[in-house]
XYZ file of C-alpha atoms in Angstrom:
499
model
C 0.000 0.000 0.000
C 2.851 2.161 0.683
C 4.345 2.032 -2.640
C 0.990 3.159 -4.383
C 0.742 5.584 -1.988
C 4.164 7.062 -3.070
C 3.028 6.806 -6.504
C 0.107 8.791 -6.099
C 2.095 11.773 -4.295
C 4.485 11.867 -6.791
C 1.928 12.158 -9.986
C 0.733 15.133 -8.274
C 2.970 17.247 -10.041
C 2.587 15.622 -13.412
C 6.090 14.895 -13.682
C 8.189 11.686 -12.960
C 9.647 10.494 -10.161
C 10.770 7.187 -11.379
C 14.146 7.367 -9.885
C 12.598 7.631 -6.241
C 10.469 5.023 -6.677
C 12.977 2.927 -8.204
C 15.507 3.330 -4.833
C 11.972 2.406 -2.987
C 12.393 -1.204 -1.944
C 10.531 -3.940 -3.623
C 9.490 -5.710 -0.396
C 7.185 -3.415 0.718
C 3.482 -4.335 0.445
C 1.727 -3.869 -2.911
C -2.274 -3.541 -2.408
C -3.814 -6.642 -3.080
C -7.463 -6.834 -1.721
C -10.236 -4.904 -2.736
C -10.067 -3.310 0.982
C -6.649 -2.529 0.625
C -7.615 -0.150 -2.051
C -10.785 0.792 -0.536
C -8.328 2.209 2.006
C -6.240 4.303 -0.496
C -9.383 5.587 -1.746
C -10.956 6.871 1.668
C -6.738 8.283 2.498
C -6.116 9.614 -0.706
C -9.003 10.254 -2.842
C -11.871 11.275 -0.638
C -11.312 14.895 1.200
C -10.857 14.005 4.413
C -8.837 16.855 6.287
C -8.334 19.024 3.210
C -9.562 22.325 2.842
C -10.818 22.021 -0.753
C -11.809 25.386 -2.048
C -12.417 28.104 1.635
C -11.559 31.083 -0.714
C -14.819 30.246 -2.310
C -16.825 32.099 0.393
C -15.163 35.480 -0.273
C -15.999 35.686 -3.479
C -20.336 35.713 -3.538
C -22.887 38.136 -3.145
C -23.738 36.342 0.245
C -20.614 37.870 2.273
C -19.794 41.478 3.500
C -17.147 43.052 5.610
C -18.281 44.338 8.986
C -16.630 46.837 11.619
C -17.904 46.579 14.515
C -16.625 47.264 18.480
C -14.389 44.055 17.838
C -12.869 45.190 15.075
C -10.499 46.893 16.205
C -8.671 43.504 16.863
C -9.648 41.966 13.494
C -8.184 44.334 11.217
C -5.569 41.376 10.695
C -8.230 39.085 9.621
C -10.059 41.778 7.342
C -6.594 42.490 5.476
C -5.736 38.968 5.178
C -9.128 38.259 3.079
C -9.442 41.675 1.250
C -7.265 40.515 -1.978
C -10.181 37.810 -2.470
C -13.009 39.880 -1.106
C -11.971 42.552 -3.557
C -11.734 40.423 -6.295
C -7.623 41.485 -7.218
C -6.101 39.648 -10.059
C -3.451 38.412 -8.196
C -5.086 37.070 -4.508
C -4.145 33.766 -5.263
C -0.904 34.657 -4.820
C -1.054 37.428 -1.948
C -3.921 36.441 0.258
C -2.087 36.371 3.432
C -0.418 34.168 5.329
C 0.855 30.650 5.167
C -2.025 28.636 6.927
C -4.466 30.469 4.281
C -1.746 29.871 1.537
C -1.759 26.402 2.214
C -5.667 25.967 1.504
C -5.961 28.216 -1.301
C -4.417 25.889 -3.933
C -7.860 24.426 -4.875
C -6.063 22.998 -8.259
C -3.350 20.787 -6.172
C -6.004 19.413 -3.690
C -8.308 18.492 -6.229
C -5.304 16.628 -8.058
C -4.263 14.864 -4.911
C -7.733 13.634 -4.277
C -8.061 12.598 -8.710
C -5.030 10.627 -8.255
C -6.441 8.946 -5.273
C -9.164 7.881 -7.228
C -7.346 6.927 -10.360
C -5.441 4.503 -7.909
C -9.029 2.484 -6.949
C -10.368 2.993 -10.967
C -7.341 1.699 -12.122
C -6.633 -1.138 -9.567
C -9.756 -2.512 -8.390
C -10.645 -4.880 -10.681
C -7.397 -7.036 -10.113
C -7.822 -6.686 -6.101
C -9.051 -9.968 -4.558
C -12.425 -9.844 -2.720
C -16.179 -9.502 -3.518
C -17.632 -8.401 -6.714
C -19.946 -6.252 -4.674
C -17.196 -3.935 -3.043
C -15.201 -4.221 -6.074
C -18.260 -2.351 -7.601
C -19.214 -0.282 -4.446
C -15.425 1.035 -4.136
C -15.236 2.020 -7.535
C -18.506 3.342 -8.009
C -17.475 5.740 -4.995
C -14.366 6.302 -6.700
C -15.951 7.495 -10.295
C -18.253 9.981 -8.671
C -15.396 11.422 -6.364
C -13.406 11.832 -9.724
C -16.612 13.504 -11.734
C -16.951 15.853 -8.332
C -13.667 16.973 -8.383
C -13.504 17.641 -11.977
C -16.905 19.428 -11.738
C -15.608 21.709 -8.834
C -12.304 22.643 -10.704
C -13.909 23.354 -14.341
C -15.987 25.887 -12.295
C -13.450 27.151 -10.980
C -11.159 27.857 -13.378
C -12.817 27.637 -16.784
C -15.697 29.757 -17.641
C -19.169 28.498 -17.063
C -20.308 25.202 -19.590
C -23.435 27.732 -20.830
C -21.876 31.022 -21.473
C -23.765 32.138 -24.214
C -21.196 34.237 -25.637
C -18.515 31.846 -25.812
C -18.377 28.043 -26.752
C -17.206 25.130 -23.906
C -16.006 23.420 -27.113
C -13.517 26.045 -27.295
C -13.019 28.129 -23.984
C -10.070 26.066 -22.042
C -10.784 23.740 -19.052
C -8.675 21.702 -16.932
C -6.338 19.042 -18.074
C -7.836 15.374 -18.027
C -5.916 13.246 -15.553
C -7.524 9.779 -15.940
C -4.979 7.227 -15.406
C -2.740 6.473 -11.819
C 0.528 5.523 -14.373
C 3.359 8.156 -14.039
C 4.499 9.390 -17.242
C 6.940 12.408 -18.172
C 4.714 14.349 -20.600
C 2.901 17.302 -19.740
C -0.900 17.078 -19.818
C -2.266 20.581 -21.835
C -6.278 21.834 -20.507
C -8.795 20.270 -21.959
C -12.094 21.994 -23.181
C -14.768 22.656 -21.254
C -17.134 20.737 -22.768
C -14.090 17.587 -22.851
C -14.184 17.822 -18.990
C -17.849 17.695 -18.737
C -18.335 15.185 -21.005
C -15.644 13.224 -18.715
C -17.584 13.944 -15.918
C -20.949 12.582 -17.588
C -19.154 9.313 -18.162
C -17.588 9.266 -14.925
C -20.959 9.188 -13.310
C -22.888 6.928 -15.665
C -19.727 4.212 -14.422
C -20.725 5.514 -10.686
C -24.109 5.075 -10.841
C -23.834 1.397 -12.599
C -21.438 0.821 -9.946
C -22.746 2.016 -7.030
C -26.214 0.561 -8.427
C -24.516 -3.172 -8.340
C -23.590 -2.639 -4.429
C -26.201 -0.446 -3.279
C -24.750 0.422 -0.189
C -26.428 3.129 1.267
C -26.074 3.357 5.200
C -22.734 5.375 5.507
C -23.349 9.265 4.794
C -19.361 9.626 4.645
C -19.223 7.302 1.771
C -20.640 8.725 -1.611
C -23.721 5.882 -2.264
C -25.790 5.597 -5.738
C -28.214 8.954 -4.312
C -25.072 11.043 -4.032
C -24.129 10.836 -7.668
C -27.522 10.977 -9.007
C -28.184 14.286 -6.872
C -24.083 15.336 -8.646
C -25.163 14.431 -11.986
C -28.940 16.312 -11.508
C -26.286 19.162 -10.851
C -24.414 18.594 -13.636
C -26.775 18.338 -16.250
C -28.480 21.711 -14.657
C -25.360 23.671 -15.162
C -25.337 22.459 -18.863
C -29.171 23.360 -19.543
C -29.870 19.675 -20.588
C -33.153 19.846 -18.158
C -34.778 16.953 -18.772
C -31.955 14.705 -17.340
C -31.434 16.698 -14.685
C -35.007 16.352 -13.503
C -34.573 12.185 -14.510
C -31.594 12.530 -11.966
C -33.642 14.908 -9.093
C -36.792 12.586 -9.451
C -34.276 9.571 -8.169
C -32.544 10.864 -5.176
C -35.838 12.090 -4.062
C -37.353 8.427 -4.917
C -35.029 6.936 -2.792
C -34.153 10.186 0.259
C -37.580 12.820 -0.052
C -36.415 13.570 3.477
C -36.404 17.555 4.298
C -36.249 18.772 7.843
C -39.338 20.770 9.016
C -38.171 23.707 10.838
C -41.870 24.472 12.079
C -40.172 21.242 14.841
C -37.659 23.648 15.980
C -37.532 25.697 18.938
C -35.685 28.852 16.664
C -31.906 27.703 17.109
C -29.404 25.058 15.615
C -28.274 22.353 18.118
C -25.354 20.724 16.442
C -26.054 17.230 18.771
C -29.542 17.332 17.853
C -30.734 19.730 15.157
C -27.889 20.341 12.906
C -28.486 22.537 10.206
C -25.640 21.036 7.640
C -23.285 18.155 8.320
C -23.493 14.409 9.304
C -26.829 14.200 11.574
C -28.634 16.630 9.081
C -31.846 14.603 8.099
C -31.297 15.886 4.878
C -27.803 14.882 4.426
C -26.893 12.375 1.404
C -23.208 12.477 1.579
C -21.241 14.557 4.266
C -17.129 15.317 4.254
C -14.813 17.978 4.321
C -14.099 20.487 7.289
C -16.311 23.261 9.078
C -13.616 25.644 7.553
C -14.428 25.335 4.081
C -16.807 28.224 3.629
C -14.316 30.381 5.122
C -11.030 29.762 7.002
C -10.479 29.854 10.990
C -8.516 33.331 10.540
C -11.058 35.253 8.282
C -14.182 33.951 9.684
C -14.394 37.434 11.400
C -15.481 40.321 10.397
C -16.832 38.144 7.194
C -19.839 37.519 7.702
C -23.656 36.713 6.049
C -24.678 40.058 3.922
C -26.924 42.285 4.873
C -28.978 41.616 0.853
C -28.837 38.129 1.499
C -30.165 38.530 5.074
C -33.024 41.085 3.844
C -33.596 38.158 0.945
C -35.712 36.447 3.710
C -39.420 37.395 4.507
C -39.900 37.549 8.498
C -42.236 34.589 8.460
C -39.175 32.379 6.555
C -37.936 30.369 9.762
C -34.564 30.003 8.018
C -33.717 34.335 8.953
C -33.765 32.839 12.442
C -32.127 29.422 12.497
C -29.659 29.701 9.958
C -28.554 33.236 10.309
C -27.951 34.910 13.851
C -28.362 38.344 13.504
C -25.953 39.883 16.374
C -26.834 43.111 18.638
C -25.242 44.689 21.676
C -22.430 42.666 23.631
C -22.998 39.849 21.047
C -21.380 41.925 18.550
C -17.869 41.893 20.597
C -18.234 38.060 20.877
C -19.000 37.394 17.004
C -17.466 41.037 14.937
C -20.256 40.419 12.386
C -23.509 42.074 12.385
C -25.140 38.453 10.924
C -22.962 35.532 11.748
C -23.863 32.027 9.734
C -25.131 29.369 11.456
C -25.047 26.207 9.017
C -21.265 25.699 10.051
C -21.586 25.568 14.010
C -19.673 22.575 15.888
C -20.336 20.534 19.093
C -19.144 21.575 22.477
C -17.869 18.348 23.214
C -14.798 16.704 21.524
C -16.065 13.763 20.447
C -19.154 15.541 18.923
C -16.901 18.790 17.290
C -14.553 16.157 15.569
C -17.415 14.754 13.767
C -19.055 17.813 12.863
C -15.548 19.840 11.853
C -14.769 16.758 9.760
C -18.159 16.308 7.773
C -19.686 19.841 8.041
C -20.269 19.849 4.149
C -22.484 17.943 2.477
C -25.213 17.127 0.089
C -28.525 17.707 0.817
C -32.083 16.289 -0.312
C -33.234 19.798 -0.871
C -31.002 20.607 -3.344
C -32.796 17.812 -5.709
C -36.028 19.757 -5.147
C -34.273 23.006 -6.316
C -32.959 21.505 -9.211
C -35.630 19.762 -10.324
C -37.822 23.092 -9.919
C -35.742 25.141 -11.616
C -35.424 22.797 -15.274
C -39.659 22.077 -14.843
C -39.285 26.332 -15.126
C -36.954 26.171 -18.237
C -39.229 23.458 -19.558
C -42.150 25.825 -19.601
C -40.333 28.657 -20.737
C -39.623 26.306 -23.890
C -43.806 25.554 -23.686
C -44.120 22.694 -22.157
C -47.719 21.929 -20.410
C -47.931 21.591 -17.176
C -44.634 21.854 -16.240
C -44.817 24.820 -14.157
C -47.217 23.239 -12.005
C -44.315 20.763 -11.400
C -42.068 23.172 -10.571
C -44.323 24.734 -8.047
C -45.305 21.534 -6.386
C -41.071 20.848 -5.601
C -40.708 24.381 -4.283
C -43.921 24.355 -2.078
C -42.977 21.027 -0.554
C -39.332 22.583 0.490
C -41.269 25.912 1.000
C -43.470 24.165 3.383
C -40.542 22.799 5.748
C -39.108 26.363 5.927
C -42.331 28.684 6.058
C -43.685 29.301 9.517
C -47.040 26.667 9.247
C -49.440 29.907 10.303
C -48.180 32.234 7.655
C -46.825 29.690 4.932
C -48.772 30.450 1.423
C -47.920 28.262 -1.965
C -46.570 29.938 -4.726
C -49.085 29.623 -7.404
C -48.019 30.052 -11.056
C -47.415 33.208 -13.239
C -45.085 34.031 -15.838
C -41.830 31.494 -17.095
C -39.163 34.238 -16.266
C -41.096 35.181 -12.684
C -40.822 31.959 -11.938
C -37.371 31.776 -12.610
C -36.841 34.639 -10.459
C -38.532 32.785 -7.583
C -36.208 29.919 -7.751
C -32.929 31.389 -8.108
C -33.887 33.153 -5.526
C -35.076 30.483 -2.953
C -31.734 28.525 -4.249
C -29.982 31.570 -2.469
C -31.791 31.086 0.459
C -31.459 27.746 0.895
C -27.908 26.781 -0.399
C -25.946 29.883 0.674
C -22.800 28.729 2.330
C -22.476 24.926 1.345
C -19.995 24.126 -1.389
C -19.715 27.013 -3.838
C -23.660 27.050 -4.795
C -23.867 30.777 -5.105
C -20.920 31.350 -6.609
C -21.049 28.786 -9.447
C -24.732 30.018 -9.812
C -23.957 33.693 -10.528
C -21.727 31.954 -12.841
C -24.170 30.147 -14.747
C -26.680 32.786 -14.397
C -24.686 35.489 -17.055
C -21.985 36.561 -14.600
C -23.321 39.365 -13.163
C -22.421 42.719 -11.757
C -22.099 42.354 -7.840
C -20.746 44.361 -5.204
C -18.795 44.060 -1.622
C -18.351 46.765 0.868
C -15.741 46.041 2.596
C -14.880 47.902 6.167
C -11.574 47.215 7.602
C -11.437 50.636 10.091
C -13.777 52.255 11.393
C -13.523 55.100 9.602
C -12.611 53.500 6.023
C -16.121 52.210 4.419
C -15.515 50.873 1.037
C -17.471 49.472 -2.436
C -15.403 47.026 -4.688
C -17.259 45.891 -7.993
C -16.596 42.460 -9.903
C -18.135 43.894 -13.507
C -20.796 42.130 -15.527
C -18.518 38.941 -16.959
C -15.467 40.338 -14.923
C -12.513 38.001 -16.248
C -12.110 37.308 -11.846
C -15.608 34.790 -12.630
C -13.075 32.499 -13.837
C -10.092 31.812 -10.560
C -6.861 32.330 -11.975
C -4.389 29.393 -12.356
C -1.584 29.023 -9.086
C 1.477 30.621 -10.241
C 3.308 27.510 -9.055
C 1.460 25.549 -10.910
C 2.049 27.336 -14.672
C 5.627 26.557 -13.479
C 5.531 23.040 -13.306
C 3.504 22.988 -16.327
C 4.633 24.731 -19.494
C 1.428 23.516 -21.676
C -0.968 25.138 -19.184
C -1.953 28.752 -20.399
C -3.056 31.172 -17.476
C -6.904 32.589 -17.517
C -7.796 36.053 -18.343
C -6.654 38.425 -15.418
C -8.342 41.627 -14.654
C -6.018 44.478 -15.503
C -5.553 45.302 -11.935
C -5.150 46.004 -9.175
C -8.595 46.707 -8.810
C -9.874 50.229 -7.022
C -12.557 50.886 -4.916
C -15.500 52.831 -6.655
């Protein structure tokens, strides 16, 4: 196991290492059993302890800068996220210290993770064991390696349905596919060459995970988890009917939303998590309760005041998922609205498990999805499909709407509708993964704004334009240097000035 191991951290860098692994001694153990590689791929290819992307939540509409009376001894955290917060060409680069350094390089940890997977892909089918693991293991394996190649084509190629541009041509990321080491230089694929990857990645993971249907371990990705990925994936590349033929099977087999009207108005990580492993909701959990933002710029970052005034006072979700601070409370937290999806147990035990799995996918998300192609459907003219649309976002509507005040939405036009969705996607999916960012993405790229307060006395607006060339994350500097085929994205001709 060791000597795969050693193969899969040196491929990281796309170059050989032959010579090391050569000196390595032949004696040590080789992987043989299908849980010997079922091990690599829970050490190497799911997340685990990585920090996959916590820049991510600097760069929405659903985060502003506060100054408030504990400011004044979080200037250092404002400064340290203000290169990303502002949107500057080169905050990959400059955004602060080494701890944030070291989680910023969202291309290298999603390579570590592709590699682990190749390892299982490549390997299983030689291991000795059970035909059903063999197909669970690498049916979790495909749809970790579609996941990661979703997340990092958002990130740094431009959005699959630009309409201005075409994912045939616009560059992606390169295609890593195989755990062999080789000494050539892998160039970006297209956009459209990584997402038609990632369609065939999770038709293998649902055939797969469909042959071992395994489904009582929320930290293992089951045959729900990669339907609910591909009903995202085919929603980000307007083909709407298979994304609802995707939504319509996670919520066959998990319809399960939470009903906040069973609350008492807080989150109670033991009990009534919001996100994370003991959500209700929760299809797959993983990665850390620092991935929407790290531990030194959680303050003064916090939920924006438009998101927070995006919720009508009857919407139980302005209450339990947002804590809006006053008075003393605003020396203990620095934000005026501090997030409450990402909160961890008191107790060791407990905050281990909810640090370590705070992400996750959720059940609701299928209902969004599914809502918003039934829309797109009946903007195209399609009968009757805007009374499907409705009936998904009442039934999530109704777990979130205080039961005395809730009203259905009933229909009205295609592109009010539309509006309606988008909008309750904001409200329900703000913080988790990079939802809002990759939707403003796929939603034209528009003009947003941050205000950004470091002083007390220093108030100021950054703007990320109408398809500002900062939609697409530029490419780590270290990484063009390992590289020479790679081409670096469009920068902003910075640095970029407060209005």
């Amino acid at each position: 196991m060791k000597k795969i191991i050693l193969i899969v951290m040196c491929a990281i860098s796309f170059s050989s290492c032959k010579k090391f692994l050569a000196e390595y001694s032949q004696t040590d153990l080789v992987p043989k059993t299908t849980e010997d590689y079922a091990g690599i791929l829970v050490t190497d290819g799911y997340p685990g302890q990585r920090i996959l992307q916590a820049y991510v939540g600097l760069l929405s509409d659903d985060v502003e800068c506060f100054f408030t009376p504990k400011g004044r001894v979080l200037v250092g955290n404002a400064v340290r996220g203000s290169a990303a917060f502002q949107w500057q060409p080169d905050y990959v680069e400059n955004i602060g210290e080494v701890e944030i350094k070291n989680n910023i390089n969202s291309w290298q940890t999603y390579y570590q993770g592709i590699l682990g997977t190749n390892v299982a892909i490549q390997y299983m089918d030689g291991a000795i064991g059970p035909d059903d693991n063999k197909f669970q293991y690498k049916g979790e394996a495909y749809a970790l390696r579609a996941y990661y190649y979703f997340q990092l084509v958002n990130l740094y190629g431009l959005p699959y349905n630009d309409k201005l541009t075409s994912p045939a041509k616009n560059p992606g990321v390169p295609l890593v596919l195989t755990a062999n080491l080789s000494d050539e230089f892998i160039p970006r694929a297209s956009v459209q060459e990584v997402y038609t990857q990632i369609e065939r990645d999770l038709d293998s993971a649902i055939y797969c995970l469909n042959k071992g249907k395994k489904y009582n371990n929320k930290t293992r990705l089951s045959h729900v988890a990669a339907h609910l990925l591909a009903s995202r994936v085919y929603l980000y590349e307007d083909k709407w009917e298979q994304s609802i033929a995707h939504a319509d099977e996670v919520i066959k087999y998990h319809p399960t939303l939470m009903n906040l009207n069973t609350w008492d108005g807080y989150p109670d990580p033991e009990s009534k998590p919001v996100t994370g492993l003991k959500n209700v909701e929760t299809i797959w959990a993983f990665g850390m309760n620092q991935e929407q933002l790290p531990s030194l710029l959680v303050e003064p970052y916090g939920i924006s005041t438009d998101l927070y005034n995006s919720f009508a006072d009857n919407d139980l979700r302005k209450f339990i998922n947002i804590a809006e601070n006053f008075g003393p409370l605003l020396d203990i937290f620095g934000v005026v609205y501090s997030d409450m999806k990402n909160t961890i147990s008191g107790s060791t035990t407990s905050s281990t498990v909810s640090a370590h799995f705070s992400t996750c996918f959720r059940s609701a998300e299928a209902y969004l999805n599914r809502a918003e192609a039934y829309i797109q459907l009946f903007k195209k003219g399609q009968a009757d499909a805007d009374n499907k649309a409705l009936q998904s976002l009442n039934t999530l509507r109704q777990n979130r709407i205080d039961k005395y005040s809730f009203q259905a939405w009933e229909t009205a036009p295609a592109d009010t509708l539309l509006k309606h969705c988008r909008e309750e996607r904001r409200r329900e999916l703000f913080r988790e993964e990079a939802h809002r960012w990759f939707d403003l993405r796929r939603y034209g790229m528009p003009s947003i704004r941050h205000i950004y307060r470091p002083t007390e006395t220093i108030t100021e607006v950054y703007e990320l334009k109408e398809r500002d060339p900062q939609y697409v994350i530029p490419i780590p500097q270290a990484v063009l240097t390992r590289n020479p085929l790679l081409t670096q994205n469009t920068l902003f001709a910075g640095p970029r000035v407060a209005l």
